[in-house]
JSON list of C-alpha atoms in Angstrom, two decimals:
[
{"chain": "A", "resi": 1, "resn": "UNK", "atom": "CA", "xyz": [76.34, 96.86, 49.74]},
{"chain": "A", "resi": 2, "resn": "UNK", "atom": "CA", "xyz": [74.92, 96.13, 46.28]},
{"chain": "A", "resi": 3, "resn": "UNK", "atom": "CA", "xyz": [73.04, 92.85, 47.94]},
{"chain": "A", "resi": 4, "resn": "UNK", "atom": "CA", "xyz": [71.32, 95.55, 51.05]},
{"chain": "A", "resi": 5, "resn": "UNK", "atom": "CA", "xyz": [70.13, 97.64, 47.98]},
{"chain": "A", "resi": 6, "resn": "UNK", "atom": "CA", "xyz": [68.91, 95.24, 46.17]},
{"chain": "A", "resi": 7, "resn": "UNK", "atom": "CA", "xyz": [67.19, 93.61, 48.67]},
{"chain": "A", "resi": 8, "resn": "UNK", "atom": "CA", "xyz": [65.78, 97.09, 49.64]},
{"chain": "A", "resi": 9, "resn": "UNK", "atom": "CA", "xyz": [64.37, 98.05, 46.65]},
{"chain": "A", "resi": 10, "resn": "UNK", "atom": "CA", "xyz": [62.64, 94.64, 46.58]},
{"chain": "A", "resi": 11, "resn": "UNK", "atom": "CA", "xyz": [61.20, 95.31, 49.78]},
{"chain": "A", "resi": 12, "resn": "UNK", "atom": "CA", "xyz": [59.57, 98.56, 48.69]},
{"chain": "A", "resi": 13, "resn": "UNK", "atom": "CA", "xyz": [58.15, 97.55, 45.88]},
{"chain": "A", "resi": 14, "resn": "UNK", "atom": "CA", "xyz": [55.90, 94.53, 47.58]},
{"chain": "A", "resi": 15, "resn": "UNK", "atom": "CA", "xyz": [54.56, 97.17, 49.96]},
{"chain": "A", "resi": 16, "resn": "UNK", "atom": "CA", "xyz": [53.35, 99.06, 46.88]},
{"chain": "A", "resi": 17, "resn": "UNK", "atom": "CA", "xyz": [52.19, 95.89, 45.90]},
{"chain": "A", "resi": 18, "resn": "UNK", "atom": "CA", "xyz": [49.84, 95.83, 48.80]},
{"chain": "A", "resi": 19, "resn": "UNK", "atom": "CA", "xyz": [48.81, 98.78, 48.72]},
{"chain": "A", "resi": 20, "resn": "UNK", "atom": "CA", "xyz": [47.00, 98.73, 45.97]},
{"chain": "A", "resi": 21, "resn": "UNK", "atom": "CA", "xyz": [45.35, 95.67, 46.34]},
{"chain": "A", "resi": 22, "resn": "UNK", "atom": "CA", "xyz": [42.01, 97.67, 46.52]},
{"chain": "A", "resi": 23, "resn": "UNK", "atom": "CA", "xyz": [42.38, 99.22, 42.75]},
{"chain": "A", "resi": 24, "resn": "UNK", "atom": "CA", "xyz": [43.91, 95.75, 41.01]},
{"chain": "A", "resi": 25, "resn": "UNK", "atom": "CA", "xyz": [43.33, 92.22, 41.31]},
{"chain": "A", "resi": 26, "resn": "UNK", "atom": "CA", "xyz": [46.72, 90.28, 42.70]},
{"chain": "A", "resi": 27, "resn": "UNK", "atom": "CA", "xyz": [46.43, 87.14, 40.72]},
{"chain": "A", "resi": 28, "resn": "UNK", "atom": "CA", "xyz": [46.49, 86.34, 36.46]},
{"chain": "A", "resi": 29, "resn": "UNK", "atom": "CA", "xyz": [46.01, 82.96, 35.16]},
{"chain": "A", "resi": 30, "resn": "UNK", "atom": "CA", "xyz": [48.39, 81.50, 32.57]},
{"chain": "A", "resi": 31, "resn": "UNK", "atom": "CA", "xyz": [46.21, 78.99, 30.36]},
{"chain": "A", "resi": 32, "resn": "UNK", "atom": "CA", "xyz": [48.43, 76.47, 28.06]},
{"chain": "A", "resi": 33, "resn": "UNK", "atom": "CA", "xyz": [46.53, 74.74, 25.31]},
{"chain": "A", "resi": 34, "resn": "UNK", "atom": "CA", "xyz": [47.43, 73.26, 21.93]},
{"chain": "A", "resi": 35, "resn": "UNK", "atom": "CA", "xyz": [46.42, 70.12, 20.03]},
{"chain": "A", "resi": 36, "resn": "UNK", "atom": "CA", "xyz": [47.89, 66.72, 19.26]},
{"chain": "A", "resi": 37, "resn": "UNK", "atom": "CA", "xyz": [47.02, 64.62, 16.05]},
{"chain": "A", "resi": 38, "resn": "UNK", "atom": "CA", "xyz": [47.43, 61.36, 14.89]},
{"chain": "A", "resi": 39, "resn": "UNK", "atom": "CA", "xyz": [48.26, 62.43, 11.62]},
{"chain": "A", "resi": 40, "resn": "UNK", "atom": "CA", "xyz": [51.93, 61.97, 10.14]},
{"chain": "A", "resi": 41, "resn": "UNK", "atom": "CA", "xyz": [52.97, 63.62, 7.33]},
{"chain": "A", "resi": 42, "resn": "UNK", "atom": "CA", "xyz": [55.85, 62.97, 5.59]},
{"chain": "A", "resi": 43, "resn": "UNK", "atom": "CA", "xyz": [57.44, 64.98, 3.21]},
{"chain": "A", "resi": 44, "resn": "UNK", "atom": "CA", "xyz": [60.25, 63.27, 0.28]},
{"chain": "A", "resi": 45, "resn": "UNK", "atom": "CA", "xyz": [62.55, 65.11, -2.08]},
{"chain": "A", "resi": 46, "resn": "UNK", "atom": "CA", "xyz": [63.11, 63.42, -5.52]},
{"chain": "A", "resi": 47, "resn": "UNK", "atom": "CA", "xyz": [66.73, 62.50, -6.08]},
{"chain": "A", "resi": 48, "resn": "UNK", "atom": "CA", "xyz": [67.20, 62.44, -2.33]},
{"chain": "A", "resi": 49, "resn": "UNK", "atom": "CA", "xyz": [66.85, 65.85, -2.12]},
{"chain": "A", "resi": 50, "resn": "UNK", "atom": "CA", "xyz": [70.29, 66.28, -3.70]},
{"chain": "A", "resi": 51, "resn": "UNK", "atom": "CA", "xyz": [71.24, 68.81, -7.10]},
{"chain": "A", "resi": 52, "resn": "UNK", "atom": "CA", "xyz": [74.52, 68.18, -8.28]},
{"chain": "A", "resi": 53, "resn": "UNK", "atom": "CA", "xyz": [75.91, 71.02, -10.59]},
{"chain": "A", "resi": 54, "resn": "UNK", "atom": "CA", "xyz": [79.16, 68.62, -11.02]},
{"chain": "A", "resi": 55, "resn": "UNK", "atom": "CA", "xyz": [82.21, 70.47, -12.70]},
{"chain": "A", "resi": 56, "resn": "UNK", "atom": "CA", "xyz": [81.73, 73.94, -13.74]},
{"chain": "A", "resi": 57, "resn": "UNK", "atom": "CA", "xyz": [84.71, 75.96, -15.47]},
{"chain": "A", "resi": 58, "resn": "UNK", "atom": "CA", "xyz": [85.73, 79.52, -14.34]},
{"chain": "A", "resi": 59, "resn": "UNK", "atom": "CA", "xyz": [85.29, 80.45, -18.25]},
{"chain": "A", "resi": 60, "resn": "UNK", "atom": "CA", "xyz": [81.76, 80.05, -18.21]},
{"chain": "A", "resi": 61, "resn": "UNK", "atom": "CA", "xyz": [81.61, 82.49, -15.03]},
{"chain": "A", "resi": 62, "resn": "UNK", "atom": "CA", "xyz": [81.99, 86.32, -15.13]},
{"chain": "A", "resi": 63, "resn": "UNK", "atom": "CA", "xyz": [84.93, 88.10, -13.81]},
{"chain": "A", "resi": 64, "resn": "UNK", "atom": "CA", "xyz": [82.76, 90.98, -12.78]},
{"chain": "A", "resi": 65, "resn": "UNK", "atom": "CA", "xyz": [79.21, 90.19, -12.70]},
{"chain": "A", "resi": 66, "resn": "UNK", "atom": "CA", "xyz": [77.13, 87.78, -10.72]},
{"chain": "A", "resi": 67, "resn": "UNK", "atom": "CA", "xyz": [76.74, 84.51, -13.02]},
{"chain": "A", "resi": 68, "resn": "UNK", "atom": "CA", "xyz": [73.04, 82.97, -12.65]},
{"chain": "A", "resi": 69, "resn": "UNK", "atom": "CA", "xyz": [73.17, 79.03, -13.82]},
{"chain": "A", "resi": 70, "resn": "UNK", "atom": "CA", "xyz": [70.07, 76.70, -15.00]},
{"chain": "A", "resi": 71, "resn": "UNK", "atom": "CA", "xyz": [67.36, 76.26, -13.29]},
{"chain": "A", "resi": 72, "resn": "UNK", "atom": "CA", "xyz": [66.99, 73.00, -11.63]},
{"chain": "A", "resi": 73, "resn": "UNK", "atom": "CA", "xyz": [64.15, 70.80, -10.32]},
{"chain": "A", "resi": 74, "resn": "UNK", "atom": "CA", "xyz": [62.89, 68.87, -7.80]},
{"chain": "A", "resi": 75, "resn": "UNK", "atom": "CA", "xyz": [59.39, 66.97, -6.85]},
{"chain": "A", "resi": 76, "resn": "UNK", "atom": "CA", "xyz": [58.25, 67.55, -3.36]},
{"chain": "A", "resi": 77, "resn": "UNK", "atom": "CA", "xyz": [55.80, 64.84, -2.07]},
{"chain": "A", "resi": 78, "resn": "UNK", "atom": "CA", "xyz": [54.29, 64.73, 1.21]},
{"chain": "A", "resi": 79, "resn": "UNK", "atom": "CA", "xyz": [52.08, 61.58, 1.95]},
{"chain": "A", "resi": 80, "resn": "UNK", "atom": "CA", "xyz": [50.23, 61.79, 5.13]},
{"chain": "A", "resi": 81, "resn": "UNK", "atom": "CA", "xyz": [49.60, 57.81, 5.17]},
{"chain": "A", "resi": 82, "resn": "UNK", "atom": "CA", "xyz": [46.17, 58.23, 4.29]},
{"chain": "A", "resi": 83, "resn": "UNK", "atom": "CA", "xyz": [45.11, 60.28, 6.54]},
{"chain": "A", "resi": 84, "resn": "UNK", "atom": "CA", "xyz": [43.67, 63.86, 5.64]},
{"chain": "A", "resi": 85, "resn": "UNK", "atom": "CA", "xyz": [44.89, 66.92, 7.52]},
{"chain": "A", "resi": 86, "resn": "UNK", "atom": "CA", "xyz": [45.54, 70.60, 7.17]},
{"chain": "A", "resi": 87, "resn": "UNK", "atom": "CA", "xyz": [49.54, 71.27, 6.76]},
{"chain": "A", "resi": 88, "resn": "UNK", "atom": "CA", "xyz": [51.75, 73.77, 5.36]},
{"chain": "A", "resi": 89, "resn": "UNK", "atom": "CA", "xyz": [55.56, 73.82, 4.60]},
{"chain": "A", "resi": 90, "resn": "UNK", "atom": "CA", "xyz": [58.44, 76.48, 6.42]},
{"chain": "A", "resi": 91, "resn": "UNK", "atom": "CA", "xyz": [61.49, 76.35, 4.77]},
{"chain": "A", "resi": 92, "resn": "UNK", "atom": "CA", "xyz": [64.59, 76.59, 7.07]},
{"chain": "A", "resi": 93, "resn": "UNK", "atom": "CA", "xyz": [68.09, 78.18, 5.15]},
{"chain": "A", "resi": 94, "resn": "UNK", "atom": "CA", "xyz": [70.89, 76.23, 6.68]},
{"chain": "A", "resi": 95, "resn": "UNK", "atom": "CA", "xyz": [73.39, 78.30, 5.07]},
{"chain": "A", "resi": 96, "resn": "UNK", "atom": "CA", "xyz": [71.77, 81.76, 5.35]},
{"chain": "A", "resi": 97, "resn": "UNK", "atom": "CA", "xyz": [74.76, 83.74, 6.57]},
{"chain": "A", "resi": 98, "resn": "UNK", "atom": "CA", "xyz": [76.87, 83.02, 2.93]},
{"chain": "A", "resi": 99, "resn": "UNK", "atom": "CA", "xyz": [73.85, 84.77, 0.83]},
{"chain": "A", "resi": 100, "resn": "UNK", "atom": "CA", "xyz": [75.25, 87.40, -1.32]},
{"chain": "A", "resi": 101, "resn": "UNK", "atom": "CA", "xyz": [72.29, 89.73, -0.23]},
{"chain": "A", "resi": 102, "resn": "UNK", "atom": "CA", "xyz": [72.19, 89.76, 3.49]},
{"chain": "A", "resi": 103, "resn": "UNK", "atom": "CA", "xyz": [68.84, 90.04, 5.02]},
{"chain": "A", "resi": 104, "resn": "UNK", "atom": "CA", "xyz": [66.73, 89.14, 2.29]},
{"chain": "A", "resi": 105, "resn": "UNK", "atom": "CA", "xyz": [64.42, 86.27, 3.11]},
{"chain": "A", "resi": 106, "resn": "UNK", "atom": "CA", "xyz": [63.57, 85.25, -0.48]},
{"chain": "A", "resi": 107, "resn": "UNK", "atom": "CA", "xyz": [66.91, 83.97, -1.07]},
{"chain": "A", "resi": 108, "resn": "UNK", "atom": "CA", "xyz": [69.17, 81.30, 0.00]},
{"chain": "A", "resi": 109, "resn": "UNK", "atom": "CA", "xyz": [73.23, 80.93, 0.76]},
{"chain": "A", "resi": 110, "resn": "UNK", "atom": "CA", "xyz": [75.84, 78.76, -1.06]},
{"chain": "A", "resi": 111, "resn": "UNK", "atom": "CA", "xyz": [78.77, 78.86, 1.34]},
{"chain": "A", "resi": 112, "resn": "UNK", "atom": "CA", "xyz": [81.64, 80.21, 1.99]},
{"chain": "A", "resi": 113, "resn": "UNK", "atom": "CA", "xyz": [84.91, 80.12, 0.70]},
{"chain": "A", "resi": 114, "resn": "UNK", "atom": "CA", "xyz": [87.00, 81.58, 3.71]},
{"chain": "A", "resi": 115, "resn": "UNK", "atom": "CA", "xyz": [84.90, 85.06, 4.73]},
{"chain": "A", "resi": 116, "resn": "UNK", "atom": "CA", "xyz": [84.01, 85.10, 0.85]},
{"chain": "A", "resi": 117, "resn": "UNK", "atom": "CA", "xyz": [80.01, 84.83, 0.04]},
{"chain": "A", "resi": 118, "resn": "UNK", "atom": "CA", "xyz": [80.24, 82.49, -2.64]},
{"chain": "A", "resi": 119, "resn": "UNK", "atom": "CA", "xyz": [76.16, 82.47, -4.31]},
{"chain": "A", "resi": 120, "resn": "UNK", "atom": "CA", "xyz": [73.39, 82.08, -3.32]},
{"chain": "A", "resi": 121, "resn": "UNK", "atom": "CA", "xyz": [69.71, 80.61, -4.79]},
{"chain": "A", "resi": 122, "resn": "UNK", "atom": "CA", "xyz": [65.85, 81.08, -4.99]},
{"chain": "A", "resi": 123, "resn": "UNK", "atom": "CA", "xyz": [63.80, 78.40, -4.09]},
{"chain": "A", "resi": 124, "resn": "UNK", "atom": "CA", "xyz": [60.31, 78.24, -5.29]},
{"chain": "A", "resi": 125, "resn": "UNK", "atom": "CA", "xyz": [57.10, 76.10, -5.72]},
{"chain": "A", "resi": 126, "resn": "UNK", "atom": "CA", "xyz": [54.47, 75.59, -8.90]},
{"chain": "A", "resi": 127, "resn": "UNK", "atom": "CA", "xyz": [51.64, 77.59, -8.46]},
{"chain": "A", "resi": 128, "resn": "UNK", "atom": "CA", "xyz": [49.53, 74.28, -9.06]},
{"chain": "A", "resi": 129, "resn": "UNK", "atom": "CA", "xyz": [49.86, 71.73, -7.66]},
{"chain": "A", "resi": 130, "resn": "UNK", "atom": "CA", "xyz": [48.18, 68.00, -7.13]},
{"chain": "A", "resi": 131, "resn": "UNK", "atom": "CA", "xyz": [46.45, 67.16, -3.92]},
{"chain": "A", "resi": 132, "resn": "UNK", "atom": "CA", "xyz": [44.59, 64.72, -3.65]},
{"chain": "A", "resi": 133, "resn": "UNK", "atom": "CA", "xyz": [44.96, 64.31, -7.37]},
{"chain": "A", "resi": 134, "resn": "UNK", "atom": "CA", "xyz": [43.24, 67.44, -7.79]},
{"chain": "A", "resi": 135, "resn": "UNK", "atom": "CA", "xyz": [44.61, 70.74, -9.11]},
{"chain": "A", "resi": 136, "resn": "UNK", "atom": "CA", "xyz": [45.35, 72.61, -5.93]},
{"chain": "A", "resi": 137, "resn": "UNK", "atom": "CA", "xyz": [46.48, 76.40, -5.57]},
{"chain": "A", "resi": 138, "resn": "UNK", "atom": "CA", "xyz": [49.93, 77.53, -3.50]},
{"chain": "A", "resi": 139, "resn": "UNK", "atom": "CA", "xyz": [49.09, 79.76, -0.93]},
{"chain": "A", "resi": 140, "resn": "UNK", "atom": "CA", "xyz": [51.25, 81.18, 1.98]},
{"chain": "A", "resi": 141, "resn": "UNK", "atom": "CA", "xyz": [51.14, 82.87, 5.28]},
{"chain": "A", "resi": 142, "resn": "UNK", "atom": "CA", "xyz": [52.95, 86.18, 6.70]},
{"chain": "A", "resi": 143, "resn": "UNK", "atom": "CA", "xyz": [51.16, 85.48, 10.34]},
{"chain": "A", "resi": 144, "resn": "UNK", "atom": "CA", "xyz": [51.64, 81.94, 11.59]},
{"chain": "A", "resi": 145, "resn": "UNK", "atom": "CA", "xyz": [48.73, 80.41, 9.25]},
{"chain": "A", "resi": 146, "resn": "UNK", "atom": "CA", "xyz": [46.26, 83.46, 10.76]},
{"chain": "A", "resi": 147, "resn": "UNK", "atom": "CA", "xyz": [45.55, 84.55, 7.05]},
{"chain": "A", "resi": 148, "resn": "UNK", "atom": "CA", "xyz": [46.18, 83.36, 4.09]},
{"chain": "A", "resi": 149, "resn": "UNK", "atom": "CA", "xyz": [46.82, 84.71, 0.80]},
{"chain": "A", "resi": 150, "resn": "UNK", "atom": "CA", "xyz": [46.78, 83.68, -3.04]},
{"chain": "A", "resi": 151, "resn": "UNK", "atom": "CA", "xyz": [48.20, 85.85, -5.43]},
{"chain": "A", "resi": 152, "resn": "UNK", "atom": "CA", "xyz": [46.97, 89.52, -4.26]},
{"chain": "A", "resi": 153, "resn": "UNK", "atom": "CA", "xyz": [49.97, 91.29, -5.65]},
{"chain": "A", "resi": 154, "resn": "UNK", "atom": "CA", "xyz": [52.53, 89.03, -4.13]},
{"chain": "A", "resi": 155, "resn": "UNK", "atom": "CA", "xyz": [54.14, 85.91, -5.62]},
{"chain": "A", "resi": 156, "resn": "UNK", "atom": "CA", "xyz": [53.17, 83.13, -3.39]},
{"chain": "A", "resi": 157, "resn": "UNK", "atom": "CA", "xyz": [55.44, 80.55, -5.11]},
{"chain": "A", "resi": 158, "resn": "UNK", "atom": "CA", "xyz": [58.87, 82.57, -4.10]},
{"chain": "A", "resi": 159, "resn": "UNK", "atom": "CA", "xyz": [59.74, 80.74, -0.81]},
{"chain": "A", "resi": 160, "resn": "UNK", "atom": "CA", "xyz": [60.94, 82.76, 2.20]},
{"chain": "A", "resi": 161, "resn": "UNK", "atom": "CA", "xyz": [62.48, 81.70, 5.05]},
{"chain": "A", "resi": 162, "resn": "UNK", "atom": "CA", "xyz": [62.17, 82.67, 8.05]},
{"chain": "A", "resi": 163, "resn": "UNK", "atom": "CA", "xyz": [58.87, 81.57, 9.13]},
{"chain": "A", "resi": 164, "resn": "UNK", "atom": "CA", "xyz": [56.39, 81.69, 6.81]},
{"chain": "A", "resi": 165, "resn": "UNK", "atom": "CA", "xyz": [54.11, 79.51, 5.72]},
{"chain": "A", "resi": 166, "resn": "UNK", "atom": "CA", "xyz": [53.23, 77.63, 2.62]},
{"chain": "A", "resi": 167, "resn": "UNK", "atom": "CA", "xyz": [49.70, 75.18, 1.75]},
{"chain": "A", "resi": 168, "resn": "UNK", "atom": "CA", "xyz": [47.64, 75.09, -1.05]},
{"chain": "A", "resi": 169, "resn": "UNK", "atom": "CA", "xyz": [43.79, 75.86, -1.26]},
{"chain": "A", "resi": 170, "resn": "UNK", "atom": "CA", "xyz": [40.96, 75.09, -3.67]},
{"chain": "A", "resi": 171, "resn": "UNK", "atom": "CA", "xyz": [41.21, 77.78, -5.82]},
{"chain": "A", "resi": 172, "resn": "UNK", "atom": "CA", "xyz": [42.27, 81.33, -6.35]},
{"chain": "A", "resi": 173, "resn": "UNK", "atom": "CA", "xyz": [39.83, 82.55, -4.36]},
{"chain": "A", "resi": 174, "resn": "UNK", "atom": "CA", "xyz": [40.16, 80.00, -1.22]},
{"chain": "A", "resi": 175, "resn": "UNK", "atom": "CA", "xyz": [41.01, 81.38, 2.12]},
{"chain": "A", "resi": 176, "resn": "UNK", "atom": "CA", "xyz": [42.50, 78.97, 3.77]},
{"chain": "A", "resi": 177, "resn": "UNK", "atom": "CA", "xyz": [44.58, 75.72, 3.13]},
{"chain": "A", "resi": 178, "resn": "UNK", "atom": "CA", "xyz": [42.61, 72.44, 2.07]},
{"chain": "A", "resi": 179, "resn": "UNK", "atom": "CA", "xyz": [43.51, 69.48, 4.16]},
{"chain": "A", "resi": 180, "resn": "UNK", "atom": "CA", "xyz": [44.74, 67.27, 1.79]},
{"chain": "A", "resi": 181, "resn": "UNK", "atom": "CA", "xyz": [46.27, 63.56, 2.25]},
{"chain": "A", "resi": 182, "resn": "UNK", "atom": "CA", "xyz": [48.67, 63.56, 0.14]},
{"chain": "A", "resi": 183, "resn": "UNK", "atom": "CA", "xyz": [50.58, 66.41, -1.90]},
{"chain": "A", "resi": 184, "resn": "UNK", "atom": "CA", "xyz": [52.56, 66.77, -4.86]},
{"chain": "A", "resi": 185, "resn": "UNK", "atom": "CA", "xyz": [54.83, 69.53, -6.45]},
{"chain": "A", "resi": 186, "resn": "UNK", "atom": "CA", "xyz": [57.31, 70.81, -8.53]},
{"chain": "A", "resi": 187, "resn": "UNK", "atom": "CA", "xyz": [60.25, 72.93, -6.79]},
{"chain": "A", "resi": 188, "resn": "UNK", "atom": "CA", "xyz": [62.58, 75.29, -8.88]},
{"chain": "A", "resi": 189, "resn": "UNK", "atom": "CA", "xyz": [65.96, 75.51, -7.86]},
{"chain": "A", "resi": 190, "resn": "UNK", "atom": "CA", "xyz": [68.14, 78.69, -9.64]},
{"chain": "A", "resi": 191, "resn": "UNK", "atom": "CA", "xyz": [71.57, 79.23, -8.15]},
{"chain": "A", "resi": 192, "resn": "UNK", "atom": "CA", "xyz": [73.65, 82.70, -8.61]},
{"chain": "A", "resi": 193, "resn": "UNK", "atom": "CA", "xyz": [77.78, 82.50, -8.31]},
{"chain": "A", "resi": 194, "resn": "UNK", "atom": "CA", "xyz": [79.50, 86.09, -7.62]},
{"chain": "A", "resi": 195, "resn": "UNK", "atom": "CA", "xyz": [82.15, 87.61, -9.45]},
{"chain": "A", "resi": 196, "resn": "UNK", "atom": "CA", "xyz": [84.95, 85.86, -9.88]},
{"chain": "A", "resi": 197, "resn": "UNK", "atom": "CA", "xyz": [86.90, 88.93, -8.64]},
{"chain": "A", "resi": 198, "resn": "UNK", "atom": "CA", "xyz": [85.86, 88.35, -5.37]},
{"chain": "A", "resi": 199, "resn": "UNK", "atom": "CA", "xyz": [86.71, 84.71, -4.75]},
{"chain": "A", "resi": 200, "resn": "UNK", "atom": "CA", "xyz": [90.03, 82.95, -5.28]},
{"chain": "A", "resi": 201, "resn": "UNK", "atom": "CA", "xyz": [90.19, 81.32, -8.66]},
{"chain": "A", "resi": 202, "resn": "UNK", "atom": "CA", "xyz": [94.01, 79.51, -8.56]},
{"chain": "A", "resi": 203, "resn": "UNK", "atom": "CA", "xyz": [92.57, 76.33, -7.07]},
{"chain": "A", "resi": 204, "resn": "UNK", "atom": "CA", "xyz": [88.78, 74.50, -7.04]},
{"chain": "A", "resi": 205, "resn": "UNK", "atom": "CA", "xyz": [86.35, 75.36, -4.87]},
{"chain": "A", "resi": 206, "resn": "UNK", "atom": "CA", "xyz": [82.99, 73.59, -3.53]},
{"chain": "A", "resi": 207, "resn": "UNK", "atom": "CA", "xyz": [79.46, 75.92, -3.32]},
{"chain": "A", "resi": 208, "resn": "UNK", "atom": "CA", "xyz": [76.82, 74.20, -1.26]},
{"chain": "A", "resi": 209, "resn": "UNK", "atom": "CA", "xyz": [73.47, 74.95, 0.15]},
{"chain": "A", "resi": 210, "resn": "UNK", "atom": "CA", "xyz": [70.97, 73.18, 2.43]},
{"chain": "A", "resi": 211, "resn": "UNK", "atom": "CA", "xyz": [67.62, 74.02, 3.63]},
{"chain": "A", "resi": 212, "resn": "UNK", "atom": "CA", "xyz": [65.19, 72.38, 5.65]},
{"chain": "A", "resi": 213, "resn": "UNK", "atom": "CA", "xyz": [61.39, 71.80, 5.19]},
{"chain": "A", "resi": 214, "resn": "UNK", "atom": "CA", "xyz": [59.31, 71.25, 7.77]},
{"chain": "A", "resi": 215, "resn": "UNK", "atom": "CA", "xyz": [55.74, 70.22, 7.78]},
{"chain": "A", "resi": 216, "resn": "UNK", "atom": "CA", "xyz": [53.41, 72.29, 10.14]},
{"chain": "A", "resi": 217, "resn": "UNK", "atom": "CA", "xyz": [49.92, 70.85, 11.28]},
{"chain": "A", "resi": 218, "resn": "UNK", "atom": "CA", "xyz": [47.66, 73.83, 10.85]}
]
């Protein structure tokens, strides 16, 4: 019975279909396009892309109170093997269900311990840079690289995941990236553990985070 009705309603709606030929056309064309490039560019962490915060002791943590430890740093190098091309960076959190504020773009997670959030970390980039050996200025994207912004009231060196986009122009006033052929910058690492309340303290416990950057041709 459900199949007849189905099959029914199906019917009826192609004879509408025709019938209106005369006020609508009865074809749309799809069009695919998009570019490919020879250019390859790599991006390296220093250190292996690895921050090590070795040993620290519950003492030096608050019972109550989120703790926030140094800030670390890394160089982030992207060599497009001579080549020059127009890029930007997206930064992917692989951990971003452990933050300790949930749906907040701007920051990253540390793990969990059991269903306990244990920290979580900001990730950001210089707001100069070298490209090309050249002072170059971070800029980022809300809109899939459509615009591009500066400074304009909002921190462009915060990185958000989540899909937006970060290059780096001339100068404060540049609207759009500069292709560049090779890139270098500084990124700021600052890590947050929660109360100590709200984890279990009798034995030792691991925080980790990982995040992905990816290089976007532009």
């Amino acid at each position: 019975m459900y199949m007849t009705n189905k099959f029914t309603l199906s019917a009826l709606a192609f004879g509408m279909l025709v019938s209106s030929q005369a006020f609508a056309a009865s074809n749309v064309t799809l069009n695919v396009t998009g570019t490919i490039t020879p250019v390859a560019c790599t991006p390296t962490l220093s250190g292996g892309g690895a921050i090590n915060y070795g040993s620290i002791s519950t003492s030096d943590l608050s019972e109550t109170a989120r703790t926030t430890l140094d800030k670390k740093s890394l160089d982030l190098t992207v060599d497009c093997a001579g080549a020059t091309a127009p890029f930007a960076i997206r930064a992917v959190d692989n951990a971003m269900d452990s933050t300790l504020d949930l749906n907040n773009g701007a920051i990253f997670g540390l793990g969990k311990q059991g269903t306990n959030n244990i920290g979580q970390y900001t990730l950001s980039m210089q707001g100069t840079a070298q490209g090309d050996g050249s002072n170059v200025i971070t800029m980022r994207s809300i809109n899939g690289g459509k615009n591009w912004t500066t400074a304009n009231g909002i921190d462009p060196t915060v990185i958000v995941h989540g899909g937006i986009l970060y290059a780096y122009g001339e100068n404060t006033s540049s609207t759009a990236p500069k292709p560049l052929s090779t890139l270098v910058t500084q990124l700021d690492i600052e890590p947050v553990i929660a109360p100590l309340n709200t984890l279990d303290t009798t034995t030792n416990f691991n925080f980790a985070g990982s995040a992905t950057l990816i290089v976007e041709y532009l």
